[in-house]
Short mmCIF file of C-alpha atoms in Angstrom, two decimals:
data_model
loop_
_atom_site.label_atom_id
_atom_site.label_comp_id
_atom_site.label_asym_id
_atom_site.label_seq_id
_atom_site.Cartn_x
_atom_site.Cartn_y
_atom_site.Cartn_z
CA UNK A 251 85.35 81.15 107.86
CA UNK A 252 84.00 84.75 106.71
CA UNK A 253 87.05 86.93 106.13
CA UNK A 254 87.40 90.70 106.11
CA UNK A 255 90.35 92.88 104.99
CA UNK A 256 90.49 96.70 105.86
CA UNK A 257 91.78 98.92 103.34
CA UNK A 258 93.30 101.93 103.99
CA UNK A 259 94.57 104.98 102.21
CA UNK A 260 98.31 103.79 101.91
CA UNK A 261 97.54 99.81 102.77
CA UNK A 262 99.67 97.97 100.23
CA UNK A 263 99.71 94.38 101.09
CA UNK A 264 95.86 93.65 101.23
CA UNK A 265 95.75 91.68 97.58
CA UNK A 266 98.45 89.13 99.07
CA UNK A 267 96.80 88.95 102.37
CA UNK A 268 93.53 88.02 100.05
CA UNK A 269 95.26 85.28 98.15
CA UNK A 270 96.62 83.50 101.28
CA UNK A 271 92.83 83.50 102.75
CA UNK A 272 91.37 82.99 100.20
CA UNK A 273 93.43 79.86 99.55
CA UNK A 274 93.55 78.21 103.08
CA UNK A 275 89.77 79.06 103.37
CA UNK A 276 88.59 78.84 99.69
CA UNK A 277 86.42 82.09 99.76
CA UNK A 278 87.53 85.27 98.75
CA UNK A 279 87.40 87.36 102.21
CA UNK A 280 85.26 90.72 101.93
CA UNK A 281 86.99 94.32 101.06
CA UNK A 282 86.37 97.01 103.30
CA UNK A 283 87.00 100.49 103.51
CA UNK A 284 88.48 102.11 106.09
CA UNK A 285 85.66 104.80 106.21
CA UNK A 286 83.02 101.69 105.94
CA UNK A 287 80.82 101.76 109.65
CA UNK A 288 80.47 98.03 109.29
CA UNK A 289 81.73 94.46 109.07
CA UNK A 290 79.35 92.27 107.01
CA UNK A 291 76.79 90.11 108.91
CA UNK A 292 78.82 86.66 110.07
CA UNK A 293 82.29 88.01 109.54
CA UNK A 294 84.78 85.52 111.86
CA UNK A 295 87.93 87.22 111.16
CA UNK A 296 89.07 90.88 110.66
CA UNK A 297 92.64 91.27 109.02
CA UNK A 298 94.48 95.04 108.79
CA UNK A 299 97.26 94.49 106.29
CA UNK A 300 100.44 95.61 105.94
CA UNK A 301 101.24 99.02 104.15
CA UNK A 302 101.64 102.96 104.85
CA UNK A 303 98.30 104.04 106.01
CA UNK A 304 97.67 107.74 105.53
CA UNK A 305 101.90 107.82 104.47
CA UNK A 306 102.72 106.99 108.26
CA UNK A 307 102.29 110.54 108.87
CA UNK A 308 102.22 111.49 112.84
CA UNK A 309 102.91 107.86 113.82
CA UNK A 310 102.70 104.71 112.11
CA UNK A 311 99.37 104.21 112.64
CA UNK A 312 97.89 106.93 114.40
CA UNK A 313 95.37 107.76 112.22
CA UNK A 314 94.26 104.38 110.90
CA UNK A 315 93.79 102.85 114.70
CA UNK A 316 90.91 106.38 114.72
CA UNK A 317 89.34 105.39 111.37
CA UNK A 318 85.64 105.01 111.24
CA UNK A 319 85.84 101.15 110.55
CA UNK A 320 88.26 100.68 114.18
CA UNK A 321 84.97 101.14 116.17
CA UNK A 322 83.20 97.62 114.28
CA UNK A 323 86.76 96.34 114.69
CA UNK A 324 87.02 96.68 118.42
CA UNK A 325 83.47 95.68 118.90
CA UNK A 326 84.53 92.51 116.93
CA UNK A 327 87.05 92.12 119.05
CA UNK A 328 85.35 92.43 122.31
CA UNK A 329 82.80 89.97 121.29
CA UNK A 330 85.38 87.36 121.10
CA UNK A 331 86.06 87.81 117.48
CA UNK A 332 89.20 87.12 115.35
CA UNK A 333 91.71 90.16 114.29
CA UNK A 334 95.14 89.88 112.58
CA UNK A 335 97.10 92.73 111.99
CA UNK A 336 100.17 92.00 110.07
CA UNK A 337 103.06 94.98 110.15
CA UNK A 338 101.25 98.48 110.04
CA UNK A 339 98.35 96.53 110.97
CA UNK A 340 100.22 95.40 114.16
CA UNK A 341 101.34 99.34 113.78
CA UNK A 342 97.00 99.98 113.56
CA UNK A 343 96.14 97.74 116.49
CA UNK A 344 98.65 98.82 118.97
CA UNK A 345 97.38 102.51 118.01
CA UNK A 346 94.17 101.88 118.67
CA UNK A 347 94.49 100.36 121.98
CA UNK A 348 93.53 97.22 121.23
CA UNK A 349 97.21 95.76 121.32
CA UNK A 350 99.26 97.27 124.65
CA UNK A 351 102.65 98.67 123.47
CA UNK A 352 103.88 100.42 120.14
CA UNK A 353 106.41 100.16 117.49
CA UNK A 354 109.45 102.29 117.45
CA UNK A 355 111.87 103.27 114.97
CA UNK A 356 113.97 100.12 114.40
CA UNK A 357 116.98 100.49 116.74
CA UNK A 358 119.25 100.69 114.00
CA UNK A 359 117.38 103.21 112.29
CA UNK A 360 117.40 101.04 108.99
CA UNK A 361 114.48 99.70 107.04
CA UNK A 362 114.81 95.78 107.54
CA UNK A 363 113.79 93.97 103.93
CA UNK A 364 114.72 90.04 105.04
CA UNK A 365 114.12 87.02 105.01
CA UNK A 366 113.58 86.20 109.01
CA UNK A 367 113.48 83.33 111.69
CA UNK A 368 110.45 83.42 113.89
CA UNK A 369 110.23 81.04 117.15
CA UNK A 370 105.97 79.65 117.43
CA UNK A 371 105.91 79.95 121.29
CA UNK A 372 102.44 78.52 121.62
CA UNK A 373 100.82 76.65 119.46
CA UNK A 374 96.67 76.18 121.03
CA UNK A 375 95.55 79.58 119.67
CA UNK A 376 93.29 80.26 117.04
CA UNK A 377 96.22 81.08 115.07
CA UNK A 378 99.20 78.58 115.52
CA UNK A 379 97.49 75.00 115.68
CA UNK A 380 99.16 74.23 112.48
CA UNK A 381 102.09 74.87 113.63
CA UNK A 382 104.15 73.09 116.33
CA UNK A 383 105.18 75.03 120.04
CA UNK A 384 108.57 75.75 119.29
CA UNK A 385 108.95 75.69 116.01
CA UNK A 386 111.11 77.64 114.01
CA UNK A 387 109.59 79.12 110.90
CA UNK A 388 110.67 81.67 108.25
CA UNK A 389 109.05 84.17 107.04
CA UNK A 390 109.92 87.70 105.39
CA UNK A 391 110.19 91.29 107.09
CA UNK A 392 110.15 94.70 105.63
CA UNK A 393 109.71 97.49 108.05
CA UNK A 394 111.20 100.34 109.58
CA UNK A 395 109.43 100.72 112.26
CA UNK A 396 108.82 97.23 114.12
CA UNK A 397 110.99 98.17 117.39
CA UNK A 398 108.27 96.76 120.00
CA UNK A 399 108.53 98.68 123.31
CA UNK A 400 105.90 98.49 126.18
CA UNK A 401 106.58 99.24 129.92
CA UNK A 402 108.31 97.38 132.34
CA UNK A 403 104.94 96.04 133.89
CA UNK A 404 103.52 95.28 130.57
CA UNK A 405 106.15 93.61 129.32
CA UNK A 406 106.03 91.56 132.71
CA UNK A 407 102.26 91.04 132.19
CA UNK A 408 102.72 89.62 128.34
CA UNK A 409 105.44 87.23 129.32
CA UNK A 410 103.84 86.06 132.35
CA UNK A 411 100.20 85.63 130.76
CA UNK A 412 101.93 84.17 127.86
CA UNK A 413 101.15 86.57 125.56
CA UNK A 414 104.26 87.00 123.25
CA UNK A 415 103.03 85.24 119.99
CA UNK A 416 106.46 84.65 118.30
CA UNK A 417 110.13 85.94 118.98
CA UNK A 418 112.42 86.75 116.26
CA UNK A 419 115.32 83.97 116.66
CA UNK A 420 118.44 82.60 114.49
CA UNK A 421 118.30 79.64 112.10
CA UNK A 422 118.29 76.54 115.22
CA UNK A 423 116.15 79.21 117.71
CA UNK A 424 118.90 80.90 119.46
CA UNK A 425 117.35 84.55 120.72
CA UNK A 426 119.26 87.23 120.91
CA UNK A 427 122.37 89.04 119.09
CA UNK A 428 121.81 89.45 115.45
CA UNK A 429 118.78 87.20 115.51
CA UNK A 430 116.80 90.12 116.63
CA UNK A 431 116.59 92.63 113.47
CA UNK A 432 114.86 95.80 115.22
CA UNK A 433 115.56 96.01 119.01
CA UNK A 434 112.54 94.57 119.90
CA UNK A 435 111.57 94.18 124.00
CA UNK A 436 112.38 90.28 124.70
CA UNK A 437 112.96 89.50 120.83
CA UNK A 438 109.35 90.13 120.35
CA UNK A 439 107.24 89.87 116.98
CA UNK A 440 104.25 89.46 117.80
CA UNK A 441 101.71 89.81 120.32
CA UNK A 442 98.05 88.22 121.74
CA UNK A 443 95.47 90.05 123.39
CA UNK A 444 94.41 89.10 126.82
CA UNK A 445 91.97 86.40 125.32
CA UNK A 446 94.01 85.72 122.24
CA UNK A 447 91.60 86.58 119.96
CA UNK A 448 93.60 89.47 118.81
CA UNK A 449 97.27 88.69 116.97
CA UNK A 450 99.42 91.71 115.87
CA UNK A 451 102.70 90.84 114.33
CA UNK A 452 105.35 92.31 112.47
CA UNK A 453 106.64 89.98 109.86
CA UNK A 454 104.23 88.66 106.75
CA UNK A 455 103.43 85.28 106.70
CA UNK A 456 101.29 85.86 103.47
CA UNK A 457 104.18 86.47 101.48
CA UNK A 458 105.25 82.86 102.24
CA UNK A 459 102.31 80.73 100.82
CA UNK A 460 103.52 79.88 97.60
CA UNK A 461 106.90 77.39 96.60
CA UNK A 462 107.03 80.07 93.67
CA UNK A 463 108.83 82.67 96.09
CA UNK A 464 110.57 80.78 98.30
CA UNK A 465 108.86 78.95 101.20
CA UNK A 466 105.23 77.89 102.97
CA UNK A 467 105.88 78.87 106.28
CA UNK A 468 103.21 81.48 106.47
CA UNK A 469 100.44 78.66 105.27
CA UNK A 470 100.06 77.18 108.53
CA UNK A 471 98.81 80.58 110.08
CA UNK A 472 96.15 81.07 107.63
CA UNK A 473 95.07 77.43 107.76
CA UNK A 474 94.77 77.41 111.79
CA UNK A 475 92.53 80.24 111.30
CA UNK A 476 90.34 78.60 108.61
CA UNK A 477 89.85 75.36 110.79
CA UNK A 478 89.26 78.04 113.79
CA UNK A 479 85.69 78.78 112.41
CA UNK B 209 93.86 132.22 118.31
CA UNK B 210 97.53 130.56 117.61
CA UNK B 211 98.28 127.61 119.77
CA UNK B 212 101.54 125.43 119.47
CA UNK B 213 101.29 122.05 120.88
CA UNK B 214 105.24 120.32 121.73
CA UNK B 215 104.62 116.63 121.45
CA UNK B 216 108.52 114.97 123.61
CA UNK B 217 109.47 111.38 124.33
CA UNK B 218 109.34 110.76 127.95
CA UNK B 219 112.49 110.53 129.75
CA UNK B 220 114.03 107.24 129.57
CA UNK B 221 112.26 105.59 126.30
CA UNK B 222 114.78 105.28 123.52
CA UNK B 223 114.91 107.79 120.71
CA UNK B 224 117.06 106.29 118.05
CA UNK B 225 116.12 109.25 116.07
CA UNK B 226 117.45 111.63 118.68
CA UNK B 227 120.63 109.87 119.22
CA UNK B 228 121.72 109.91 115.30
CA UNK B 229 121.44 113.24 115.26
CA UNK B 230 123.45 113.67 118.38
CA UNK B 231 126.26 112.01 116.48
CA UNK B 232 125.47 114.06 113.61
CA UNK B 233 126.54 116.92 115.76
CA UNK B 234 129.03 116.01 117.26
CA UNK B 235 130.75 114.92 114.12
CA UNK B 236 129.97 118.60 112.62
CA UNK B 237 132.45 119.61 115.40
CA UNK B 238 129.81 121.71 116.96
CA UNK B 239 130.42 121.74 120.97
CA UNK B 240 128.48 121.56 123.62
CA UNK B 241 125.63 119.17 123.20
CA UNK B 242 125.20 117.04 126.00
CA UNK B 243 122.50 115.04 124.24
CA UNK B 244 119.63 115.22 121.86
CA UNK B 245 116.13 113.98 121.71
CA UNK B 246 113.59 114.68 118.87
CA UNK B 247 110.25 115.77 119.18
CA UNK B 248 107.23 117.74 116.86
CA UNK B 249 105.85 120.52 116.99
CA UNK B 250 102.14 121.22 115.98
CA UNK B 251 100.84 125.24 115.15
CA UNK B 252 97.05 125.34 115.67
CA UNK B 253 94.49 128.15 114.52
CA UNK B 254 92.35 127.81 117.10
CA UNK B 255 88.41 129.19 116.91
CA UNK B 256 87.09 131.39 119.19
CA UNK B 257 89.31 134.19 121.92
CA UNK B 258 89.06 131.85 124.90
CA UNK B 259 92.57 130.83 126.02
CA UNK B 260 91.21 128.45 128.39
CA UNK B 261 88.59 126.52 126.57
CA UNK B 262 91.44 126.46 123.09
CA UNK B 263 93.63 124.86 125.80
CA UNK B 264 90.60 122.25 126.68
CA UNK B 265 90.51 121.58 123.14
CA UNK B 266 93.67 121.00 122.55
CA UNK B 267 94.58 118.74 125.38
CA UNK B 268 91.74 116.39 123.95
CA UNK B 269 93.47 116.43 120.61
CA UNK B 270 96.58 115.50 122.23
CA UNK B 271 94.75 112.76 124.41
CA UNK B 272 93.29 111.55 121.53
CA UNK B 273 95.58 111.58 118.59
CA UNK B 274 98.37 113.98 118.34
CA UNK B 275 100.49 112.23 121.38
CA UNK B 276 100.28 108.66 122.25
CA UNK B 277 100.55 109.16 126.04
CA UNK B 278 102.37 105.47 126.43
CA UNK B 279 106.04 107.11 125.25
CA UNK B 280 105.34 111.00 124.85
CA UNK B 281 104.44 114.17 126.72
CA UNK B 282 103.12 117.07 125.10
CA UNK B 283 102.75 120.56 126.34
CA UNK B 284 100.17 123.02 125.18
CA UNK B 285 100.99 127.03 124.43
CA UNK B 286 98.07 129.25 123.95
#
C-alpha cells in the first residue's frame, strides 16, 4: 500500500493522518504539496486531511478542491484509485466535484469538538472490511461546518445506491435527535463515490488509533485500506 | 472597469447564518424584517472597456469558483 497525503496551506491534521498509515501499513505514506502536478509512480491511496485550507476563506474548500494537485487526484480517482478525505478533506472533495453535495454551516451554528457515535452501514468496501455492517464505532469530531446537504434526487440516489458510508447515531445506534451533532441530510457522515473508491467523511478516525487518547476505533479504517492493496 | 458580483443562497436551502441574524434583529427591536438570508459580495477591477466580454469573464469565475452553483446564485453588475 503506497500512501499519499496532500498538504495544503492551512491543512493541520496531516502528521496524525501519517502516523495512523503509517502504522496499519508500516511505510511512511509520501508528502505532497498542494501545488505538486503529481502523485508518485504506484501511489494506491490519496488522503486530503483535515484542517483550514487557505483559512476556509470563500467556502470551506473552494480553493483547495481547484489546487494544482486536484487534477492527479481526480485522475486517480477515475482510474479506480483510492481517496480519503477526512473533514475539510471531505470539505476538498465535495468542492471539487468529486463527492456530490457540500457541507453547510452546522445547523446550530456551533463548532462541534466531541467525542461521536458513528453507525458502519456497509462493511465490503475498500474501507470498512475491518469493521462489521452495523457496527457502532466512536470516533472524535471537530468542525463547524459538517452540515451535509445535497438535493432531493441526490440524496435519493446515495441512499438507494447505497452510498452513505456512516451515519452519526447514539451510543446503541439509535439515529436521530441529539445523535445527529450538525443537521446533517439522513444523519449522514460520510459518503462513497459511485464506485466506492472515493470516501469523504467528517469525523477523524486517525485521532482514535492509539489506547493513549482514548480508543481504537479509527484503526480498523486504516487497516481495511492497507489489506485493500 | 468595476464589476460587483452578488453571490445568494437559492431559495429554499437553509441559511443558518441568515436566520441568527434574523433573530439578532428582531431582538434589537428593529421592525419590519420579514426574514433574512446572507450572501457576499465580490468588487472586481476588471481589464479592458468591454462590458460584455468583463461580464463573460466574470460568469466563468463564478462558474468556476466564486459560487458553487449546487446551493447559490450569483448575479453579475458591470
Amino acid at each position: 500500500m503506497k500512501a499519499a497525503v496532500i498538504v495544503f496551506p492551512g491543512s493541520n491534521r496531516e502528521g496524525d493522518m501519517a502516523r495512523a498509515l503509517e502504522q496499519a501499513t508500516g511505510q511512511k505514506p509520501a508528502m505532497l504539496w498542494h501545488a505538486d502536478h503529481e502523485l508518485p509512480a504506484g501511489t494506491d491511496l490519496v488522503v486530503l486531511p483535515g484542517g483550514f485550507s487557505y483559512g476556509d476563506y470563500l467556502r470551506c474548500g473552494a480553493i483547495a478542491g481547484r489546487a494544482t494537485i486536484m487534477d492527479a487526484v481526480r485522475a486517480h480517482a477515475a482510474r479506480g484509485g483510492l481517496v480519503l478525505g477526512v473533514c475539510n478533506g471531505f470539505q476538498i472533495l465535495c468542492e471539487s466535484g468529486l463527492l456530490p453535495g457540500l457541507l453547510m454551516r452546522n445547523a446550530n451554528l456551533r463548532f462541534v469538538c466531541k467525542m461521536q457515535h458513528l453507525r458502519v452501514e456497509r462493511n465490503d468496501t475498500a474501507f470498512t472490511r475491518h469493521y462489521a455492517k452495523g457496527q457502532v464505532i466512536e470516533v472524535c469530531i471537530a468542525h463547524g461546518e459538517g452540515n451535509y446537504e445535497a438535493d432531493d434526487a441526490t440524496i435519493a440516489r446515495l441512499e438507494g445506491e447505497g452510498l452513505v458510508a456512516f451515519r452519526y447515531c447514539a451510543a446503541d445506534g439509535a439515529l436521530g435527535g441529539d445523535a445527529n451533532p450538525n443537521g446533517s441530510r439522513n444523519d449522514i457522515a460520510g459518503i462513497y463515490s459511485e464506485k466506492r473508491n472515493v470516501l469523504g467523511l467528517m469525523p477523524h478516525p486517525e485521532n482514535l488509533i492509539d489506547p493513549l487518547v482514548g480508543g481504537i476505533d479509527g484503526r480498523a479504517l486504516f487497516e481495511s485500506l492497507a489489506s485493500a492493496a | 472597469m468595476k464589476a460587483r458580483v452578488v453571490v445568494t443562497l437559492k431559495n429554499g436551502v437553509l441559511d443558518p447564518q441568515g436566520k441568527a441574524i434574523e433573530g439578532a434583529l428582531k431582538s434589537l427591536g428593529v421592525e419590519g424584517v420579514e426574514s433574512v438570508r446572507q450572501g457576499k459580495v465580490f468588487d472586481v477591477e476588471v481589464t479592458g472597456a468591454d462590458a460584455a466580454a468583463a461580464k463573460a469573464q466574470l460568469t466563468a469565475a463564478c462558474e468556476k469558483l466564486l459560487a458553487n452553483t449546487v446551493i447559490e446564485n450569483y448575479q453579475i453588475d458591470v
